[in-house]
XYZ file of N, CA and C in Angstrom:
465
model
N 48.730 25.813 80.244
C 49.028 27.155 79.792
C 47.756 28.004 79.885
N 47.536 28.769 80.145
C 46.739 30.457 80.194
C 47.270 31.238 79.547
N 45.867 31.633 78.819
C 46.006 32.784 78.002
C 45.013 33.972 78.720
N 45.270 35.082 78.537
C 44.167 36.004 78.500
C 44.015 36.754 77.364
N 42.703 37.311 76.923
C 42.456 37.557 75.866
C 41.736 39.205 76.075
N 42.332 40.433 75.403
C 40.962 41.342 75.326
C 41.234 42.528 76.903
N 41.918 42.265 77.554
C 42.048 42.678 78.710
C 42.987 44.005 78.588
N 42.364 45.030 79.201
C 43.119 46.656 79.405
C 44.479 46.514 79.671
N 45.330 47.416 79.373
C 46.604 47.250 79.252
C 47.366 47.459 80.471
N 46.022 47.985 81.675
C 46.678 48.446 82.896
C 46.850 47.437 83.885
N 46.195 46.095 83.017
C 45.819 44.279 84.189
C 47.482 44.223 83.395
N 48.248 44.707 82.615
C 48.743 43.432 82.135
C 50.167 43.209 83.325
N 50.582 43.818 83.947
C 51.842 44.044 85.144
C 50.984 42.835 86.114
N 49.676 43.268 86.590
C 49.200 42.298 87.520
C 49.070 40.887 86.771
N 48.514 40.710 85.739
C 48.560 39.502 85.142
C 49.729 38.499 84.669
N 50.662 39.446 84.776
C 52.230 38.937 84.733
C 52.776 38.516 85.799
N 51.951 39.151 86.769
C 52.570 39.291 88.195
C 51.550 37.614 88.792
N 50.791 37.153 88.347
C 50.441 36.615 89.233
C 49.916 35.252 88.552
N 50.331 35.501 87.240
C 50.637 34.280 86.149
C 50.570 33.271 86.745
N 52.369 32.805 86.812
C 52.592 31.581 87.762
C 51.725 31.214 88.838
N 51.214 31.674 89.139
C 50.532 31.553 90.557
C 49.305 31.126 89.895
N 48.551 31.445 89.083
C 47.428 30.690 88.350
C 47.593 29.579 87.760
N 48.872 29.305 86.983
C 49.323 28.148 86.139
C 49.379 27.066 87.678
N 50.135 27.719 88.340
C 50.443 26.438 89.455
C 48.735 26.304 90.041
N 48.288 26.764 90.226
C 46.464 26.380 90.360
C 45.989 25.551 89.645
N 46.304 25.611 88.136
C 45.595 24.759 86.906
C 46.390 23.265 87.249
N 47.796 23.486 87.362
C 47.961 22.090 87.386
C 47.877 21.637 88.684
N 47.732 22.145 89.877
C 47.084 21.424 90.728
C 46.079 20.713 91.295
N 44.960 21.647 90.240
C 43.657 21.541 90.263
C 43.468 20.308 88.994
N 43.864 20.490 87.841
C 43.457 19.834 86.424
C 44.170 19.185 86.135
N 45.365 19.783 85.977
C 46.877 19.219 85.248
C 47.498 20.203 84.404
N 47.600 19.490 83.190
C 48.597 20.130 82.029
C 47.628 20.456 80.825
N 46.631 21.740 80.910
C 45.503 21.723 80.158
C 45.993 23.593 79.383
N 45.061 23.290 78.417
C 45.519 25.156 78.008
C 44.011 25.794 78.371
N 43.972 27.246 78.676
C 42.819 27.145 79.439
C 42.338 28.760 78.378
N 42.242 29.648 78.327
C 41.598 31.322 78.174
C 40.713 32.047 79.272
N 40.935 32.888 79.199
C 40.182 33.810 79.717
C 40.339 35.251 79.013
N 38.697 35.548 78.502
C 38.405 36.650 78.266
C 37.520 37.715 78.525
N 37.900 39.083 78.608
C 37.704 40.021 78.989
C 36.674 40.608 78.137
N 35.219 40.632 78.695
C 34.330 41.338 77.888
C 33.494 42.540 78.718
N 32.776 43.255 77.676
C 32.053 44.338 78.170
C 30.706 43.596 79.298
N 30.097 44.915 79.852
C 29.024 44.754 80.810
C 27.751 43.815 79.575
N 27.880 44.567 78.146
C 26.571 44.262 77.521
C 27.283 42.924 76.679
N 28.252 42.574 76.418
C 28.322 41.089 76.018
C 28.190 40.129 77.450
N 28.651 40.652 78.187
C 28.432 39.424 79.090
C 27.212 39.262 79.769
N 26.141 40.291 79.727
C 24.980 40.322 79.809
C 23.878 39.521 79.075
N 24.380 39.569 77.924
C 24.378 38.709 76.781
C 24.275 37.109 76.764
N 25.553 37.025 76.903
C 26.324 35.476 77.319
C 25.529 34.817 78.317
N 25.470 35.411 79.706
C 24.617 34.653 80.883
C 23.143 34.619 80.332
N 22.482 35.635 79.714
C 21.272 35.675 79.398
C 21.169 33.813 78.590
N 21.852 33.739 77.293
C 21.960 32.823 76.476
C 22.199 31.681 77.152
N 23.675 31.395 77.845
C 24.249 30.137 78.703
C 23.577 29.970 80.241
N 22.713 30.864 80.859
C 22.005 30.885 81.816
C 20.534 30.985 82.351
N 20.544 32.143 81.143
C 18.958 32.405 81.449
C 19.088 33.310 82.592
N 20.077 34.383 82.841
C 19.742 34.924 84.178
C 19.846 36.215 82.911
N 19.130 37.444 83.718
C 19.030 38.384 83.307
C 20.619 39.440 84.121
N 21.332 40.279 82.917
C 21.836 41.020 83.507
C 23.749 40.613 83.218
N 24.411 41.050 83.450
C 25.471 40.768 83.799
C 26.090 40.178 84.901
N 27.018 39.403 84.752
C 27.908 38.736 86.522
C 29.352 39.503 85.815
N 29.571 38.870 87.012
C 31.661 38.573 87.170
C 31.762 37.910 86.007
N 31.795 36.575 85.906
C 32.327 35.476 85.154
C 31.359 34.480 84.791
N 31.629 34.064 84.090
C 31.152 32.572 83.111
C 32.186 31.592 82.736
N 31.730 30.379 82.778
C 33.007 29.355 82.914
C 32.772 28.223 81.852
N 33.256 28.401 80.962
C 32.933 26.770 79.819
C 33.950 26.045 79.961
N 33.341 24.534 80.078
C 34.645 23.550 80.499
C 34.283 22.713 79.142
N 34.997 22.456 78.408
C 35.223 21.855 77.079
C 35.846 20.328 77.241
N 36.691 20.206 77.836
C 37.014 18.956 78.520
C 38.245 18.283 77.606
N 38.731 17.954 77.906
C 39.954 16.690 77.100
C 39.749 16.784 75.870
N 38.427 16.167 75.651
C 38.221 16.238 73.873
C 38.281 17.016 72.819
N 38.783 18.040 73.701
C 38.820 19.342 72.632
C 40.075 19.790 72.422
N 40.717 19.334 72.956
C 42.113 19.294 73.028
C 42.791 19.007 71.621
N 42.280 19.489 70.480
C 42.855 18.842 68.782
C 43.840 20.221 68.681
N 45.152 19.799 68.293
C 46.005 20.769 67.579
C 45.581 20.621 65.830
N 45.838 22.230 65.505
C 44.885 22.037 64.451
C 46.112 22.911 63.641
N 46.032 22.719 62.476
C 47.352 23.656 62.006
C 46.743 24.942 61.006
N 47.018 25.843 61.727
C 46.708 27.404 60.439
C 47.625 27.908 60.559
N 47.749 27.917 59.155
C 48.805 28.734 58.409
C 50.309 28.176 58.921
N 51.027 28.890 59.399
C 52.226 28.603 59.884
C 52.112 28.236 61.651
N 51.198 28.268 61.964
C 51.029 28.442 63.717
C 49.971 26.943 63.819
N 50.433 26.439 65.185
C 49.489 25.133 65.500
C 48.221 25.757 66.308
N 47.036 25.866 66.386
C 46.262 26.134 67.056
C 45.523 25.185 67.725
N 45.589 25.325 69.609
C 45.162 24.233 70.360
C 43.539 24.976 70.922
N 43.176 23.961 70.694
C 41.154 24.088 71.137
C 41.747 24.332 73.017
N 40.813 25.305 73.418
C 41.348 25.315 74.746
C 40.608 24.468 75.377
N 41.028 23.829 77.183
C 40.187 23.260 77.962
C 38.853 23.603 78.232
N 38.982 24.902 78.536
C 37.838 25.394 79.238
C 38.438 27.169 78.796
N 37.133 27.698 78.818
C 37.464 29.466 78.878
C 36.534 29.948 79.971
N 37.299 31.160 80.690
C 36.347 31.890 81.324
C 36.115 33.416 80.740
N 35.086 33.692 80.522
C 34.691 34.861 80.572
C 34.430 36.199 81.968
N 35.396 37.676 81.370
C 35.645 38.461 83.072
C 34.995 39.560 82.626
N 34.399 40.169 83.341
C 33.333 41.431 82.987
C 34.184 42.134 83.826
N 35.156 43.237 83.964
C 35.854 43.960 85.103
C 34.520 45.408 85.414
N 33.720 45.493 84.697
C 32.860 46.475 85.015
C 31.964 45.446 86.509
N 31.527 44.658 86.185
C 30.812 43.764 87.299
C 32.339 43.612 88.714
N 33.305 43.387 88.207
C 34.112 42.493 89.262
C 34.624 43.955 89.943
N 34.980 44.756 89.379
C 35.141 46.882 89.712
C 33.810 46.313 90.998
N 32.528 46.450 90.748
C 31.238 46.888 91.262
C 31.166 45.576 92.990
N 31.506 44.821 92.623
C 31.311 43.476 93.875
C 32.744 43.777 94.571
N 33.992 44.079 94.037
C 35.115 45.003 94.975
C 34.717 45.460 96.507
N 34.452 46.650 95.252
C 33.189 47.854 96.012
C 32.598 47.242 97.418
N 31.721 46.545 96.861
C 30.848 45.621 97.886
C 31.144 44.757 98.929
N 32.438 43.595 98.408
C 33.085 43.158 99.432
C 34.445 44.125 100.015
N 34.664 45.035 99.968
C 35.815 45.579 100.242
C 37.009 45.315 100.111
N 36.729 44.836 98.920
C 38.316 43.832 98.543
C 38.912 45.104 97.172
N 40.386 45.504 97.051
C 40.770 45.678 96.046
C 40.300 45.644 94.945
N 40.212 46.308 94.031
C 40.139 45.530 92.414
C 40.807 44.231 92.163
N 42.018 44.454 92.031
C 43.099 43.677 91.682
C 42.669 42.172 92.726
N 42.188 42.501 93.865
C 42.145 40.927 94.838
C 40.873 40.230 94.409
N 39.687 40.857 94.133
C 38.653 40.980 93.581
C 38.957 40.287 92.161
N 39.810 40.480 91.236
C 39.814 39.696 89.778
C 40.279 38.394 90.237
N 41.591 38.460 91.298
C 42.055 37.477 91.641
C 40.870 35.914 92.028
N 40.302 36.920 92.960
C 39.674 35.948 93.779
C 38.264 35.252 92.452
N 37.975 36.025 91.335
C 36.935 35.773 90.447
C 37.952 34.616 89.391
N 39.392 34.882 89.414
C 40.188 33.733 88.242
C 40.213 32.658 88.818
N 40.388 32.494 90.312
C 40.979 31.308 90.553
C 39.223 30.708 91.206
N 38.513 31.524 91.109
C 36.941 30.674 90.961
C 36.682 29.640 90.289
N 36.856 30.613 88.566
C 36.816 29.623 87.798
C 37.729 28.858 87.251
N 38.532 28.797 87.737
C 39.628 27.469 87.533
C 39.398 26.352 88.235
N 38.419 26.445 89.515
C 38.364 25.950 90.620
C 36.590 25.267 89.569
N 36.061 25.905 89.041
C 34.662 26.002 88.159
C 35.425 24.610 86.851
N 36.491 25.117 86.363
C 36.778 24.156 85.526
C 37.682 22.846 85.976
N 37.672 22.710 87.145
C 38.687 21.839 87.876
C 37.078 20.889 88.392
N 36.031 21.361 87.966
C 35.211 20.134 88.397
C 34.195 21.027 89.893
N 34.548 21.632 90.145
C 33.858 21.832 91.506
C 32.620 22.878 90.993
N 31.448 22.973 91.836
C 30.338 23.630 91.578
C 29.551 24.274 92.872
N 29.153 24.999 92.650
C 27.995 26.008 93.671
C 27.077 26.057 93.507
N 26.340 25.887 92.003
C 24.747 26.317 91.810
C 24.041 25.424 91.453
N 24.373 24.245 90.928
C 24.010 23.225 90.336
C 23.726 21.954 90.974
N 25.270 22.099 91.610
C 25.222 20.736 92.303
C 26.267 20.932 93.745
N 25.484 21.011 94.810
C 26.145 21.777 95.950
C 27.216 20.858 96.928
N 26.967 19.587 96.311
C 28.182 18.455 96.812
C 29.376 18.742 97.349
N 29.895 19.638 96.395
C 31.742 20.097 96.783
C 31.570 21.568 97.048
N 30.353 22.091 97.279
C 30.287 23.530 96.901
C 31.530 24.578 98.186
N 31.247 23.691 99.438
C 32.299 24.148 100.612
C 33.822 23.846 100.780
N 34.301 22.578 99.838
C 35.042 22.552 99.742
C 35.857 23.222 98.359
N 35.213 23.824 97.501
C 35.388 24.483 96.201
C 35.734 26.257 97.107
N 34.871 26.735 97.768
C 35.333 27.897 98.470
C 36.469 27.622 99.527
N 36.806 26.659 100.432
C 37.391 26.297 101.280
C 38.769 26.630 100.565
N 39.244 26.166 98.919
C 40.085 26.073 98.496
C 40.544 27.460 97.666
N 39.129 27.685 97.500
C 39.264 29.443 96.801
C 39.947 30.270 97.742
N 39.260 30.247 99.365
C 39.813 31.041 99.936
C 41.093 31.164 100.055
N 41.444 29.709 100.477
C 43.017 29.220 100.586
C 44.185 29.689 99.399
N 43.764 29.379 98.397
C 44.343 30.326 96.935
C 44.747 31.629 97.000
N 43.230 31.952 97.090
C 43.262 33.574 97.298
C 44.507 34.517 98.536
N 44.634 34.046 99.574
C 45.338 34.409 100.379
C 46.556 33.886 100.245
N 47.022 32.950 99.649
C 48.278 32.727 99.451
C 48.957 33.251 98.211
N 48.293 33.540 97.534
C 48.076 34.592 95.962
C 48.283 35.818 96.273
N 47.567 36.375 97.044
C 47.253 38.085 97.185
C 48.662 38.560 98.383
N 48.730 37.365 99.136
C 49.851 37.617 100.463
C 51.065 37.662 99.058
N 51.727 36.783 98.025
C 52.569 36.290 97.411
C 52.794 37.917 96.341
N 51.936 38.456 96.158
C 52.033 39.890 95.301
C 51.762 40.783 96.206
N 51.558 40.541 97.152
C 51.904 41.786 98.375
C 53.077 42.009 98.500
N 53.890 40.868 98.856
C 55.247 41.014 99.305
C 56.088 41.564 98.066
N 55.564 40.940 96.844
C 56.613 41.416 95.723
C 56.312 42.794 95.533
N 55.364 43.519 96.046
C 55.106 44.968 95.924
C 56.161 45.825 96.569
């Protein structure tokens, strides 16, 4: 399951729209995991990478993978609350600005930054450890175009 959290009210048609199409990513990639993603400003996520990175500045995204073990249903109040797998964090002021840059849509542009990090919490890496790093894009790309072609047509 995916959640998104915090996100403008004008993602929410595209985020509906392209739901399924992320869920079927997670369990292809992970399995049957609950995952988040939230939507923060330029200066929290500036923040965040500064702290979890050490890089100065804002990105796109940040990716925490929490793993199995966190997986405790916990009970408040009347509602069960599940620890998620992994969360990503989306700066749309940064992912707006690299659009721009690659000439991609907004909307293909978030796309192509969600199913990153799903691909980020599915185990694969770029900066760290460059092992799978071609086959981690190989599969992004592949996503991405079968994603963006799949809400084209429903347009």
């Amino acid at each position: 399951m995916i959640k998104f959290e915090n996100y403008p009210e004008e993602l929410k048609k595209f985020l509906d729209s392209a739901g399924d199409s992320f869920e079927q990513i997670v369990q292809n990639e992970i399995g049957d995991v609950y995952i988040e993603f939230i939507f923060v400003d330029s200066n929290t996520m500036a923040k965040l990478n500064t702290e979890f990175r050490g890089k100065q500045g804002a990105t796109d995204v940040l990716t925490f993978v929490y793993g199995e073990d966190n997986l405790i249903k916990q009970d408040v109040g009347d509602e069960n609350f599940i620890q998620p797998y992994a969360e990503g964090y989306l700066c749309i002021d940064v992912i707006k600005e690299n659009g721009e840059k690659f000439e991609n849509p907004f909307e293909k542009e978030l796309l192509t930054v969600i199913i990153h990090s799903i691909l980020h919490m599915a185990g694969y890496d770029h900066e760290y450890n460059t092992e799978n790093a071609q086959e981690m894009f190989d599969k992004q790309s592949k996503y991405v175009e079968q994603v963006w072609s799949r809400l084209s047509l429903s347009n």
